[in-house]
Tab-separated table of C-alpha atoms in Angstrom:
chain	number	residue	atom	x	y	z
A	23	UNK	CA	26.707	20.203	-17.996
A	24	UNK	CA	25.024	19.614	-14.818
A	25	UNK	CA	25.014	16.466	-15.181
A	26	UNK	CA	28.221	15.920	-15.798
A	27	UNK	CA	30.120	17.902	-13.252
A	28	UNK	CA	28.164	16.025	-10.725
A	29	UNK	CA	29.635	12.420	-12.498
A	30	UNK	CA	32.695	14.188	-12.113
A	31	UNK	CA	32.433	14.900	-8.254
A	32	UNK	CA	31.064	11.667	-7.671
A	33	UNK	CA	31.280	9.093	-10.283
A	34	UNK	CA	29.134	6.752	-8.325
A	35	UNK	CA	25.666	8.724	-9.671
A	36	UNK	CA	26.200	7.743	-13.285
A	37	UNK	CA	24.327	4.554	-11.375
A	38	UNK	CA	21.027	6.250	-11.273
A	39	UNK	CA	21.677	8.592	-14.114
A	40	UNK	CA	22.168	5.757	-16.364
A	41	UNK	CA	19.374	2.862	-14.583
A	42	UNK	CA	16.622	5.878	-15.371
A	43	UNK	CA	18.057	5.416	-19.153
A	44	UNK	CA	17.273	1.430	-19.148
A	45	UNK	CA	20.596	0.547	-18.492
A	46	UNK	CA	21.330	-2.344	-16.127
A	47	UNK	CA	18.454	-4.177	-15.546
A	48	UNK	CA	20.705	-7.215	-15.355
A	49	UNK	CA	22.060	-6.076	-11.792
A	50	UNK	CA	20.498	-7.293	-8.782
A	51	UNK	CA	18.361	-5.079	-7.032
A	52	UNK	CA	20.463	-4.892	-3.518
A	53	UNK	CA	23.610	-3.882	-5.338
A	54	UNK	CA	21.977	-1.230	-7.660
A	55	UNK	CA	20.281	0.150	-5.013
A	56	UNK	CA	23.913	0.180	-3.043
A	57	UNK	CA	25.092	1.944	-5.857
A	58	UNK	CA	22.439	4.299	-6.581
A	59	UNK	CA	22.662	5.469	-2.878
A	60	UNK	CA	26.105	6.173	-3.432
A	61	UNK	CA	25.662	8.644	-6.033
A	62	UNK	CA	22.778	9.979	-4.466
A	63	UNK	CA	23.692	10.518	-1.354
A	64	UNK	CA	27.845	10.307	-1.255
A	65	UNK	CA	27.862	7.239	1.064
A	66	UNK	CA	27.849	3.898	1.295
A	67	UNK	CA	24.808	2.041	3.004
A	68	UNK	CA	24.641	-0.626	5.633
A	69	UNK	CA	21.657	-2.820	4.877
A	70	UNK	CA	22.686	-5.383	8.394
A	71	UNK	CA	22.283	-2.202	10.522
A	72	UNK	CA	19.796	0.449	8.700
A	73	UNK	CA	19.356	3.463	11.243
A	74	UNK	CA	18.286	6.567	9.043
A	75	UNK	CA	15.343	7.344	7.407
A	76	UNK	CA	16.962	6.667	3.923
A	77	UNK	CA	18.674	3.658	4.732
A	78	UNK	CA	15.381	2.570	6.360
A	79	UNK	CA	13.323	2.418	3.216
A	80	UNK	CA	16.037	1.148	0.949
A	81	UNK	CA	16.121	-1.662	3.392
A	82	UNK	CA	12.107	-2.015	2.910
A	83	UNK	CA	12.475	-1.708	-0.873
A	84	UNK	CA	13.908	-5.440	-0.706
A	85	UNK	CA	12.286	-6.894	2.086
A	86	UNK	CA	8.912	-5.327	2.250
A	87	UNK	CA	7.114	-7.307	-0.448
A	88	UNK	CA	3.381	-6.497	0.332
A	89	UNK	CA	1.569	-7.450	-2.661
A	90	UNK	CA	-1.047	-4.465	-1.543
A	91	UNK	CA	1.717	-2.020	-2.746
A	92	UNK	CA	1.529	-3.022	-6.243
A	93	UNK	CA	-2.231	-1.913	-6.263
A	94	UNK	CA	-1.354	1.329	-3.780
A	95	UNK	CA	1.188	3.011	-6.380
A	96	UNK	CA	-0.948	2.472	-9.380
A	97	UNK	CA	-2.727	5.901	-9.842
A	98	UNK	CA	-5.566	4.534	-11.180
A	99	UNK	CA	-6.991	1.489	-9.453
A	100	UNK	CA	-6.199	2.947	-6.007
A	101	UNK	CA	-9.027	5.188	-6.630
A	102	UNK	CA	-11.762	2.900	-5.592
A	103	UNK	CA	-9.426	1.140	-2.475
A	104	UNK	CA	-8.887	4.848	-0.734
A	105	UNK	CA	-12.995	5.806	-2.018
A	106	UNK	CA	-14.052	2.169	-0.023
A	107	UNK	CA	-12.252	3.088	2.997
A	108	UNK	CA	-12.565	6.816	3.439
A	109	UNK	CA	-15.560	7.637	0.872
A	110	UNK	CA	-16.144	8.468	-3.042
A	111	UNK	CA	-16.595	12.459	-1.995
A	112	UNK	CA	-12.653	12.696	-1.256
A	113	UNK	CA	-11.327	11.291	-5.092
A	114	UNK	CA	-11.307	12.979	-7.911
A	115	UNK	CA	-13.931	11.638	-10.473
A	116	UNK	CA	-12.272	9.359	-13.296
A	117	UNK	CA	-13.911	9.411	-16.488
A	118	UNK	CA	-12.107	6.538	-18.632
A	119	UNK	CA	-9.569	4.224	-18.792
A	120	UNK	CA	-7.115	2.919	-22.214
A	121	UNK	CA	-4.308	0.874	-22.356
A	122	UNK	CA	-3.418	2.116	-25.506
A	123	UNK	CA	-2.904	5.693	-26.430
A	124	UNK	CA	-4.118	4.864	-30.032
A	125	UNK	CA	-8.103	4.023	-28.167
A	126	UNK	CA	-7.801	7.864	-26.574
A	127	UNK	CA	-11.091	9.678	-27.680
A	128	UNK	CA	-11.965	12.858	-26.060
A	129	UNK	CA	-15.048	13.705	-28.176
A	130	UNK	CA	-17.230	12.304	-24.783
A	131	UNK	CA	-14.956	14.584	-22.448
A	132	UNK	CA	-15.987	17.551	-20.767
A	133	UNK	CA	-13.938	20.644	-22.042
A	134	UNK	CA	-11.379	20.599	-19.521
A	135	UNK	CA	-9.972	17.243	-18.264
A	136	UNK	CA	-6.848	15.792	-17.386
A	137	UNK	CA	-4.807	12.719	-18.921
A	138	UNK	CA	-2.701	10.861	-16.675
A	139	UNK	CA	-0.408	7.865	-17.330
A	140	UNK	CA	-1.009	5.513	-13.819
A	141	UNK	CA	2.363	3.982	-13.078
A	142	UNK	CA	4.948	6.432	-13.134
A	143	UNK	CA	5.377	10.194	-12.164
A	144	UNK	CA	5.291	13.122	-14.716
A	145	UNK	CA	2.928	11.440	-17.146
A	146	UNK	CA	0.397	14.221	-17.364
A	147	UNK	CA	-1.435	16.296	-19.981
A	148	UNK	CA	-3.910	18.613	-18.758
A	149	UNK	CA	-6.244	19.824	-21.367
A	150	UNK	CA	-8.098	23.465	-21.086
A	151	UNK	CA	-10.090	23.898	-23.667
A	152	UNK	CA	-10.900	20.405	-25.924
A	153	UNK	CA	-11.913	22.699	-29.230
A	154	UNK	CA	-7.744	23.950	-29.084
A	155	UNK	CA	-6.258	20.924	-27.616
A	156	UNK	CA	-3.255	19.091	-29.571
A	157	UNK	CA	-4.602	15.084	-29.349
A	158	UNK	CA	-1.209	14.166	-30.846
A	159	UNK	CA	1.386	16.106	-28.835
A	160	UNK	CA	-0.430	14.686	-25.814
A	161	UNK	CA	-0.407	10.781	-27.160
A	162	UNK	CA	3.403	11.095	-27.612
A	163	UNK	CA	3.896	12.047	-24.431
A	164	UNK	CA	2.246	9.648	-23.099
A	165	UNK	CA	3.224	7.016	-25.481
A	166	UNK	CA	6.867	7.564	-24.481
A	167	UNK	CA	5.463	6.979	-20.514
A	168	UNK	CA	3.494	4.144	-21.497
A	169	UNK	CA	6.511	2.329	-22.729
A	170	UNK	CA	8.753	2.769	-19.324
A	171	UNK	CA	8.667	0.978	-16.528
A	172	UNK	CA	9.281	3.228	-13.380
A	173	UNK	CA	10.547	0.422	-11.440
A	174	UNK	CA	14.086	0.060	-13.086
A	175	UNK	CA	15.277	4.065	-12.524
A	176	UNK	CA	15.107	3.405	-8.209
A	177	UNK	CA	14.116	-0.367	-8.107
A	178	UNK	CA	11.063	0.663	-6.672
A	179	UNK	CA	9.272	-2.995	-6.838
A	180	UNK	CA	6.209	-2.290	-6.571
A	181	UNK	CA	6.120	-0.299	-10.054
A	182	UNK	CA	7.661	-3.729	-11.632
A	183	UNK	CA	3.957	-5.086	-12.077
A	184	UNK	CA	1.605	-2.042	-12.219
A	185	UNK	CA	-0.247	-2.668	-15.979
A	186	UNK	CA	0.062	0.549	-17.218
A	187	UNK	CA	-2.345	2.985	-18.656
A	188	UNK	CA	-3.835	6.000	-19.703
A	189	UNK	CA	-6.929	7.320	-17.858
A	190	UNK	CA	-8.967	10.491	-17.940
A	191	UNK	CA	-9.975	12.553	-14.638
A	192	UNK	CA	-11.490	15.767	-13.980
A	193	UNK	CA	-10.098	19.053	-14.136
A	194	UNK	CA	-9.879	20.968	-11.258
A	195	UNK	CA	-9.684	24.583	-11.642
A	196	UNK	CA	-8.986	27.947	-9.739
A	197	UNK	CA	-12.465	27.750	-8.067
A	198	UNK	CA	-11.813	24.426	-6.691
A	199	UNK	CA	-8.053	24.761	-6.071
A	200	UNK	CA	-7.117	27.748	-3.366
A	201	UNK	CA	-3.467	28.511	-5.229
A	202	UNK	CA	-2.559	30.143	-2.303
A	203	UNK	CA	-3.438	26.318	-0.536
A	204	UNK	CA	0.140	24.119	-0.217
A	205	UNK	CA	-0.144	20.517	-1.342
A	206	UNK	CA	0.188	18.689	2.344
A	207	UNK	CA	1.805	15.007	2.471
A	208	UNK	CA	1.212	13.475	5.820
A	209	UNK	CA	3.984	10.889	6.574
A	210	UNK	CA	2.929	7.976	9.136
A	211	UNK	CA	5.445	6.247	10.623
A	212	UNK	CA	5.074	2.919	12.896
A	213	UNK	CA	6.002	4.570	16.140
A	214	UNK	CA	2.738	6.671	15.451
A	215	UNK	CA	4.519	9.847	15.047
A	216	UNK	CA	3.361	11.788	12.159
A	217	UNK	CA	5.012	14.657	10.382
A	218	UNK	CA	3.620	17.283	7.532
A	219	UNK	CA	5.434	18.871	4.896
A	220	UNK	CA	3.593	21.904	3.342
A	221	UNK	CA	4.650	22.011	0.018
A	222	UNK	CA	4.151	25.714	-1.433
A	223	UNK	CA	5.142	27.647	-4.678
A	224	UNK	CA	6.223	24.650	-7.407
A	225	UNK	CA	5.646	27.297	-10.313
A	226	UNK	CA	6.320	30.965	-8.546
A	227	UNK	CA	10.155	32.210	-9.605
A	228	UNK	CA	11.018	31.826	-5.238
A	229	UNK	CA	11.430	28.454	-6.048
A	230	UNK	CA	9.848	25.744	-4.154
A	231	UNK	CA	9.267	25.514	-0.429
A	232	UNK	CA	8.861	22.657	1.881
A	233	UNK	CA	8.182	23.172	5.800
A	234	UNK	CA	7.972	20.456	7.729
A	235	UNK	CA	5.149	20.499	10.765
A	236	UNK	CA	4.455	18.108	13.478
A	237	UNK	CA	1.075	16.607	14.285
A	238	UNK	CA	0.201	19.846	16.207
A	239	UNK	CA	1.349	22.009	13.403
A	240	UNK	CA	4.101	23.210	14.624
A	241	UNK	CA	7.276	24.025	12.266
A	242	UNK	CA	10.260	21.193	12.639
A	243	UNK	CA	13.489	22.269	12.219
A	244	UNK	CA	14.806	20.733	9.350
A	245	UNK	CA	14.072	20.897	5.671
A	246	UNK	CA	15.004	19.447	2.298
A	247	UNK	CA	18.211	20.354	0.582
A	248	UNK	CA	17.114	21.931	-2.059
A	249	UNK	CA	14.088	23.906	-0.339
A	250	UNK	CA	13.322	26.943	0.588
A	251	UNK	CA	11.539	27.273	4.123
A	252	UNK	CA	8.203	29.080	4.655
A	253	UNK	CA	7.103	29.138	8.136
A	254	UNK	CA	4.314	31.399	8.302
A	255	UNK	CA	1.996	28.900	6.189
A	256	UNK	CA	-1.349	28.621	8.751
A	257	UNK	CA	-2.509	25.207	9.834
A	258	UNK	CA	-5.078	24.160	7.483
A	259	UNK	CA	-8.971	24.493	8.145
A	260	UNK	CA	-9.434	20.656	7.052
A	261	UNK	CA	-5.689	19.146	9.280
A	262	UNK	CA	-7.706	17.223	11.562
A	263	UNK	CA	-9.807	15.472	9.012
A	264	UNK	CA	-6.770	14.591	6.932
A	265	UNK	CA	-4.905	13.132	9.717
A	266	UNK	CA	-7.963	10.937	10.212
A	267	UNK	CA	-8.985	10.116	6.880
A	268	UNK	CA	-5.075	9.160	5.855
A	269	UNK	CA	-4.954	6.811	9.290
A	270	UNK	CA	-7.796	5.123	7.862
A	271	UNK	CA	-5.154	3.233	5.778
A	272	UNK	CA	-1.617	4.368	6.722
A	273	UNK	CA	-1.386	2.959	10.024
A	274	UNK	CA	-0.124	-1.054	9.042
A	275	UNK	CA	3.014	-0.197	7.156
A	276	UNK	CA	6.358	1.115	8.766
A	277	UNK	CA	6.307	4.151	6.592
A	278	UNK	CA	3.603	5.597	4.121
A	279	UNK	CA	3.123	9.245	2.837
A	280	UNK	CA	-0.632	10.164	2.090
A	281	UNK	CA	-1.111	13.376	0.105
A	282	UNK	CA	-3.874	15.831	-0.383
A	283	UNK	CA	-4.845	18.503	-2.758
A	284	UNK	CA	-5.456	21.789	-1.056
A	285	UNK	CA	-8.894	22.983	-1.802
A	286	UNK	CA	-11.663	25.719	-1.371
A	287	UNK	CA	-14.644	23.546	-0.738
A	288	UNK	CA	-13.494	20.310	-1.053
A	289	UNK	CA	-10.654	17.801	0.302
A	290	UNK	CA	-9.498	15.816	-2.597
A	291	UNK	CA	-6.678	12.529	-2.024
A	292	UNK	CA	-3.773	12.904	-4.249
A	293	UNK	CA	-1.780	9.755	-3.711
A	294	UNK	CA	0.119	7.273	-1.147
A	295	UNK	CA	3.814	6.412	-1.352
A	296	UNK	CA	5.178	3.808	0.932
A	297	UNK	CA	8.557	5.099	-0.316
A	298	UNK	CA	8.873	8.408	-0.076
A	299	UNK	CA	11.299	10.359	-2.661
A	300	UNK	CA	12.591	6.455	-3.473
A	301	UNK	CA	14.488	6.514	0.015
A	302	UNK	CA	16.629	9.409	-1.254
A	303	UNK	CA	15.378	12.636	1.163
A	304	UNK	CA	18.124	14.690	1.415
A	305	UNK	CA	17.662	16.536	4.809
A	306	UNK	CA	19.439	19.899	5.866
A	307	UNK	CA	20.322	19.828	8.555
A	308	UNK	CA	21.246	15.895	7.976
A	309	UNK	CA	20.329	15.185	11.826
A	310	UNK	CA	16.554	14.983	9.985
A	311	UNK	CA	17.180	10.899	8.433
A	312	UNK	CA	18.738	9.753	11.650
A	313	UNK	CA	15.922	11.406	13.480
A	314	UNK	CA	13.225	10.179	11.646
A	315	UNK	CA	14.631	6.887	11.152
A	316	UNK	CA	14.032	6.361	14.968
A	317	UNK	CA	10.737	6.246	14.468
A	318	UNK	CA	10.353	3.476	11.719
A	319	UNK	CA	10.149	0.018	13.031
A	320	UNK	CA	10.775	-2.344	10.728
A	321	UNK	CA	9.297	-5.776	10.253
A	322	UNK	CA	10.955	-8.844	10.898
A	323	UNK	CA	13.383	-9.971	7.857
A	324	UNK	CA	11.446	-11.767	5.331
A	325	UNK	CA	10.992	-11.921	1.352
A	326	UNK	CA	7.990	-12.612	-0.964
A	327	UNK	CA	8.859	-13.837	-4.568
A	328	UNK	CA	6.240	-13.375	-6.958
A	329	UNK	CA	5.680	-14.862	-10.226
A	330	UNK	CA	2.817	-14.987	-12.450
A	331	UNK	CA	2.706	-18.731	-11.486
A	332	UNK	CA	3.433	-18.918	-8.084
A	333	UNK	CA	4.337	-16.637	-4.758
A	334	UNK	CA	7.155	-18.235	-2.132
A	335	UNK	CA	6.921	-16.198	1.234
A	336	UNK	CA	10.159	-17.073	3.399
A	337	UNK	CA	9.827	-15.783	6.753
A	338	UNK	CA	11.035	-16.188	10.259
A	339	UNK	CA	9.171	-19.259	12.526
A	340	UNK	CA	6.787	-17.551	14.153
A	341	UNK	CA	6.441	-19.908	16.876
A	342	UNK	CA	8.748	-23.291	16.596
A	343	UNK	CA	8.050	-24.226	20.657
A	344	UNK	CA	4.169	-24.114	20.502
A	345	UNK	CA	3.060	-24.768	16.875
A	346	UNK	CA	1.785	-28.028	17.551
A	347	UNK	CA	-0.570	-26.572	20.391
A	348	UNK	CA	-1.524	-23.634	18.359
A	349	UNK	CA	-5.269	-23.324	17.549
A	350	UNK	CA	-6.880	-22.059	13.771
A	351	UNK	CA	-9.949	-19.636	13.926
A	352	UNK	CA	-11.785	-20.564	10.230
A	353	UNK	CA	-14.504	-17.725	9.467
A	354	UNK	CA	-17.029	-18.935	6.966
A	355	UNK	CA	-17.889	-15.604	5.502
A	356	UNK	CA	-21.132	-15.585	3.521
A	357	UNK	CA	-21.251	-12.171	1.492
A	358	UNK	CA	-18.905	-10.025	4.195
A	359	UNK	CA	-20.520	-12.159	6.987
A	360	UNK	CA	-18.976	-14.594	8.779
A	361	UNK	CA	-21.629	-17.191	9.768
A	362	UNK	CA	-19.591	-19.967	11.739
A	363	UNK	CA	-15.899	-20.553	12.811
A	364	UNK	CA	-14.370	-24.168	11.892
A	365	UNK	CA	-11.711	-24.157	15.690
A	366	UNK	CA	-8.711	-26.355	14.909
A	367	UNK	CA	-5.831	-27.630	15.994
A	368	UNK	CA	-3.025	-29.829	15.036
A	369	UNK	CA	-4.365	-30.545	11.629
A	370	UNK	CA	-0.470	-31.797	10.887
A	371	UNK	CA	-1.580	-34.970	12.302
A	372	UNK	CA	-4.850	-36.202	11.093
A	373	UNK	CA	-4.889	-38.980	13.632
A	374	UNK	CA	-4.750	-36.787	16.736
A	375	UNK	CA	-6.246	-33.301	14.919
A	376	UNK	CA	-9.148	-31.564	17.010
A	377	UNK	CA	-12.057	-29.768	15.313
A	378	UNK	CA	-14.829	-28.127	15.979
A	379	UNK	CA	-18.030	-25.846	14.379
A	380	UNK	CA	-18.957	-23.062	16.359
A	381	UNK	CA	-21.748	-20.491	15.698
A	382	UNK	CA	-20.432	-16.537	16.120
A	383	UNK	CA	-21.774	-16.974	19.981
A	384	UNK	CA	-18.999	-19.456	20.398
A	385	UNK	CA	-20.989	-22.334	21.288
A	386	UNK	CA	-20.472	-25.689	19.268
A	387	UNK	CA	-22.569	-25.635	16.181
A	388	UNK	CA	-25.469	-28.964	15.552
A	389	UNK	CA	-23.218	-30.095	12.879
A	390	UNK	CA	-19.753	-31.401	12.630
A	391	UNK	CA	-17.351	-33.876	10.414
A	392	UNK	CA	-16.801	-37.404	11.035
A	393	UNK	CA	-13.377	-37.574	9.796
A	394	UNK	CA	-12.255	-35.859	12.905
A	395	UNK	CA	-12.406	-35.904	16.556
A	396	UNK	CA	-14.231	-33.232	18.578
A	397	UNK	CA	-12.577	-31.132	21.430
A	398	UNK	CA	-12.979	-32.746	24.748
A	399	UNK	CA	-13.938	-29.184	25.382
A	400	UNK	CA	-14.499	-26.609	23.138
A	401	UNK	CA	-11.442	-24.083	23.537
A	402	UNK	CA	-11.341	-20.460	25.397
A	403	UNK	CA	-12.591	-18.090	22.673
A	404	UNK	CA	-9.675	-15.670	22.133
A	405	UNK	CA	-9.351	-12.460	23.437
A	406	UNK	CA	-8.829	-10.969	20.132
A	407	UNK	CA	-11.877	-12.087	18.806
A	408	UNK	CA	-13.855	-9.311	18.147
A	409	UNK	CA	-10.724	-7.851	16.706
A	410	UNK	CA	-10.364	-10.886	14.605
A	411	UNK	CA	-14.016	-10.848	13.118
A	412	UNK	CA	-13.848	-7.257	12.059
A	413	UNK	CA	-10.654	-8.058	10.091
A	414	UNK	CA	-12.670	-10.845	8.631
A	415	UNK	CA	-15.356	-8.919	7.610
A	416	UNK	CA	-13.533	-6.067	5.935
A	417	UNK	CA	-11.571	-8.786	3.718
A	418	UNK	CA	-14.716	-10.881	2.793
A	419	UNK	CA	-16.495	-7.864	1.404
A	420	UNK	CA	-18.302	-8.552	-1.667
A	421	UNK	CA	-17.602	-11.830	-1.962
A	422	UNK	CA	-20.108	-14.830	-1.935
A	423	UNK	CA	-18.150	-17.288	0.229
A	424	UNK	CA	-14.905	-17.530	1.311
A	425	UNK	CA	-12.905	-18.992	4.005
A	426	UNK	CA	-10.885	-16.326	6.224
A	427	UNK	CA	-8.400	-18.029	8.425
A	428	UNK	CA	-6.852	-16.339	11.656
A	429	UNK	CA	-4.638	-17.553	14.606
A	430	UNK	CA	-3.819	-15.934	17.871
A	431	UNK	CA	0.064	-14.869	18.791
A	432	UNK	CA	1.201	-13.007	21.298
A	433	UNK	CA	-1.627	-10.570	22.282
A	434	UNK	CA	-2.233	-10.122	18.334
A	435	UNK	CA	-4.353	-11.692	15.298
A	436	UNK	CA	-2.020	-13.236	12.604
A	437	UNK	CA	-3.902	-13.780	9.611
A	438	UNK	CA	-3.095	-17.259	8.038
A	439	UNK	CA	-5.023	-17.644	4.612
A	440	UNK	CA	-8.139	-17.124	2.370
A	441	UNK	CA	-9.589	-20.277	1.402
A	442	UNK	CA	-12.725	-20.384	-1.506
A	443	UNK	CA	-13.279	-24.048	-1.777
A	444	UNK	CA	-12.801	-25.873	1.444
A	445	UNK	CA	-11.780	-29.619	0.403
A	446	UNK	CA	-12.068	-28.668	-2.988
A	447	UNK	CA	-15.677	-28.865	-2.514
A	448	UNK	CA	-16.181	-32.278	-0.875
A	449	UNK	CA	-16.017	-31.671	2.661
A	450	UNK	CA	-18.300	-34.694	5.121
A	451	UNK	CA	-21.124	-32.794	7.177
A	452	UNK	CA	-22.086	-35.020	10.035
A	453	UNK	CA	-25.034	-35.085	10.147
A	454	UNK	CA	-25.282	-35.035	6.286
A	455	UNK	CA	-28.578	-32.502	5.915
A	456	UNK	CA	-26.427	-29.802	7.017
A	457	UNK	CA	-25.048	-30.170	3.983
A	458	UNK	CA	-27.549	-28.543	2.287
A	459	UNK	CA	-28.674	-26.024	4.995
A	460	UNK	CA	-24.869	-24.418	4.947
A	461	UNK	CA	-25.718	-24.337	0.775
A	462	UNK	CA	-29.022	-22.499	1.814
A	463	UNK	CA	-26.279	-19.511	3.118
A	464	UNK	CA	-24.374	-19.381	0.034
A	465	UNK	CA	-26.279	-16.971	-2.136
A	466	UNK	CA	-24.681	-17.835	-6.125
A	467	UNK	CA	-24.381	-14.459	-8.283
A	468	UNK	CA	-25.913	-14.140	-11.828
């Protein structure tokens, strides 16, 4: 009945109501998502002029096409990105993984445990006590996950290409979770402000609550619509570390929300969303989305098109008056260490391109190609340089070689590409022996 005296009031929602169902996956994403907001919030949007919070990140959901988010929402394989950048110690242990709910055995489980589908929200089965547990309720449930795709209810893309699956984590009971403890979700935005909802009482009969702090902890004046407030929650013991541990990887996007379980003796990472609620917050009072929206800058207007074949990134010119003068930094990265940088410029044009080898002390290296010229004089190294061969290293981890190629614009580091077999493998060393004593770097794996 709910339902539909809310399709009567606004006839709009039967959008959303209906796309969750697996209805119109025909219609383009900008116009369902036109639609959708609509119904869910009783206005129209304006994508040419997006000021709100809400508006915001339904602006992002078509124009923001990191492939990183892909790997980010999936519940599963984010475990070991957020564990490499902020430690193992803060992620719940993961037991096993199946892709089918027909390969779920629990006879190696511990007694308790929990089941988790990792592409969608809701597909959980926590088990208490293995020797009473119903295998078969549980597989249906998840079965019925396992065959959605969470991208088509809020076209959501990143959920489009998450493989789903079922995996098994640890259980984490009432000496490890304080109940009294509210579930904090840090939200960094691009301005660097940071806000902190406190989210208290999901099963007690108040209701739930959801106060919203500042970085400092103090209470905001504006909650959700459908919230209780609860301002005399005290800052937690562990705020400062979570603010640091969730900047660790929430600071490059315009938006992302970075939760944590609250905890006795132990601060556990519960997720990232780089769009919160699907970009449909409702904020009372509503002065909260045009507030917040201030402080999300959004990226220049661009679109990535993936495939399983191919990706086409359309973007703006970054530079159309200089590109012929700009110069290429090329990090040869030898197992996370970049060795020597291949300096170029105007390799459009191989018969007036400029190359160079330099060693990491940016002097010109005793080898070079013959089938370019040399600098007259080697170029000024840039001042982002040591910025520049950090990023290098942290995306050349683990790997035996690889390429990492970075150019300089306006005050920043752009990266440009990742490159695994220069020349396809046949590039001229001058004098040839070096040849073999760049090989002598390259360490093969088993």
């Amino acid at each position: 009945m709910t339902t539909l005296k809310n399709i009567f009031k606004n006839p709009s929602v039967v959008i959303p109501i209906l796309g969750h169902r697996g209805f119109f996956h025909s219609m383009p994403d900008e116009k369902y998502i036109r639609l959708s907001f609509k119904g869910y919030m009783g206005r129209d949007i304006d994508f040419n002029n997006p000021r709100s919070f809400n508006e915001k990140l339904q602006w992002l959901k078509l124009h923001d096409r990191n492939p990183l988010y892909t790997m980010l929402v999936d519940k599963y394989r984010v475990k070991e990105w957020v564990a490499d950048r902020i430690g193992s110690e803060y992620v719940t242990e993961t037991y096993v993984a199946w892709e089918s709910v027909e390969d779920i055995d629990i006879s190696a489980l511990p007694e308790r445990f929990v089941l988790k589908t990792n592409h969608d929200s809701g597909g959980v089965v926590i088990c208490r006590d293995r020797t009473v547990f119903d295998l078969n309720a549980a597989k249906r449930k998840l079965s019925k996950h396992l065959n959605e795709n969470y991208y088509w209810g809020c076209r959501e893309w990143p959920y489009r290409n998450v493989k789903p699956l079922v995996f098994a984590e640890e259980y984490l009971d009432s000496n490890t979770v304080s109940k009294d403890s509210p579930n904090r979700k840090l939200f960094h935005f691009s301005s660097s402000h940071l806000i902190a909802p406190a989210i208290t009482d999901r099963i007690m009969e108040a209701g739930l609550t959801k106060t919203f702090f500042d970085e400092e902890w103090y209470p905001l004046e504006v909650s959700e619509d459908s919230c209780a407030w609860k301002l005399n929650i005290p800052m937690p013991r562990d705020f400062g570390l979570m603010k640091k541990l969730s900047d660790e990887f929430a600071s490059s996007y315009s938006l992302s929300r970075v939760g944590f379980y609250g905890s006795r003796n132990r601060l556990l990472f519960g997720e990232i969303a780089v769009c919160s609620n699907s970009g449909f917050e409702r904020f009372n009072p509503a002065f909260g989305a045009e507030s917040y929206g201030t402080w999300m800058e959004l990226p220049s207007r661009e679109w990535l098109l993936v495939n399983e074949f191919s990706l086409l990134w359309v973007h703006e010119n970054y530079c159309p008056d200089v590109a012929e003068e700009q110069i290429d930094y090329k990090f040869y990265c030898f197992d996370g260490e970049p060795r020597f940088i291949y300096v170029s410029q105007g390799l459009e044009r191989h018969e007036t391109a400029r190359i160079d080898f330099l060693n990491m002390d940016w002097e010109r290296a005793s080898f070079g190609r013959p089938d370019y010229a040399s600098f007259e004089a080697i170029p000024s190294k840039p001042d982002t340089f040591d910025e520049m061969t950090g990023l290098v290293k942290e995306l050349s981890k683990n790997m035996p070689f690889v390429r990492v190629d970075f150019f300089e614009y306006k005050g920043r580091p752009r990266f440009s590409e990742m490159t695994f077999h220069p020349c396809g493998g046949f590039m001229p060393f001058d004098p040839p022996e070096w040849d073999e004593k760049v090989g002598d770097m390259l360490t093969l794996p088993r």
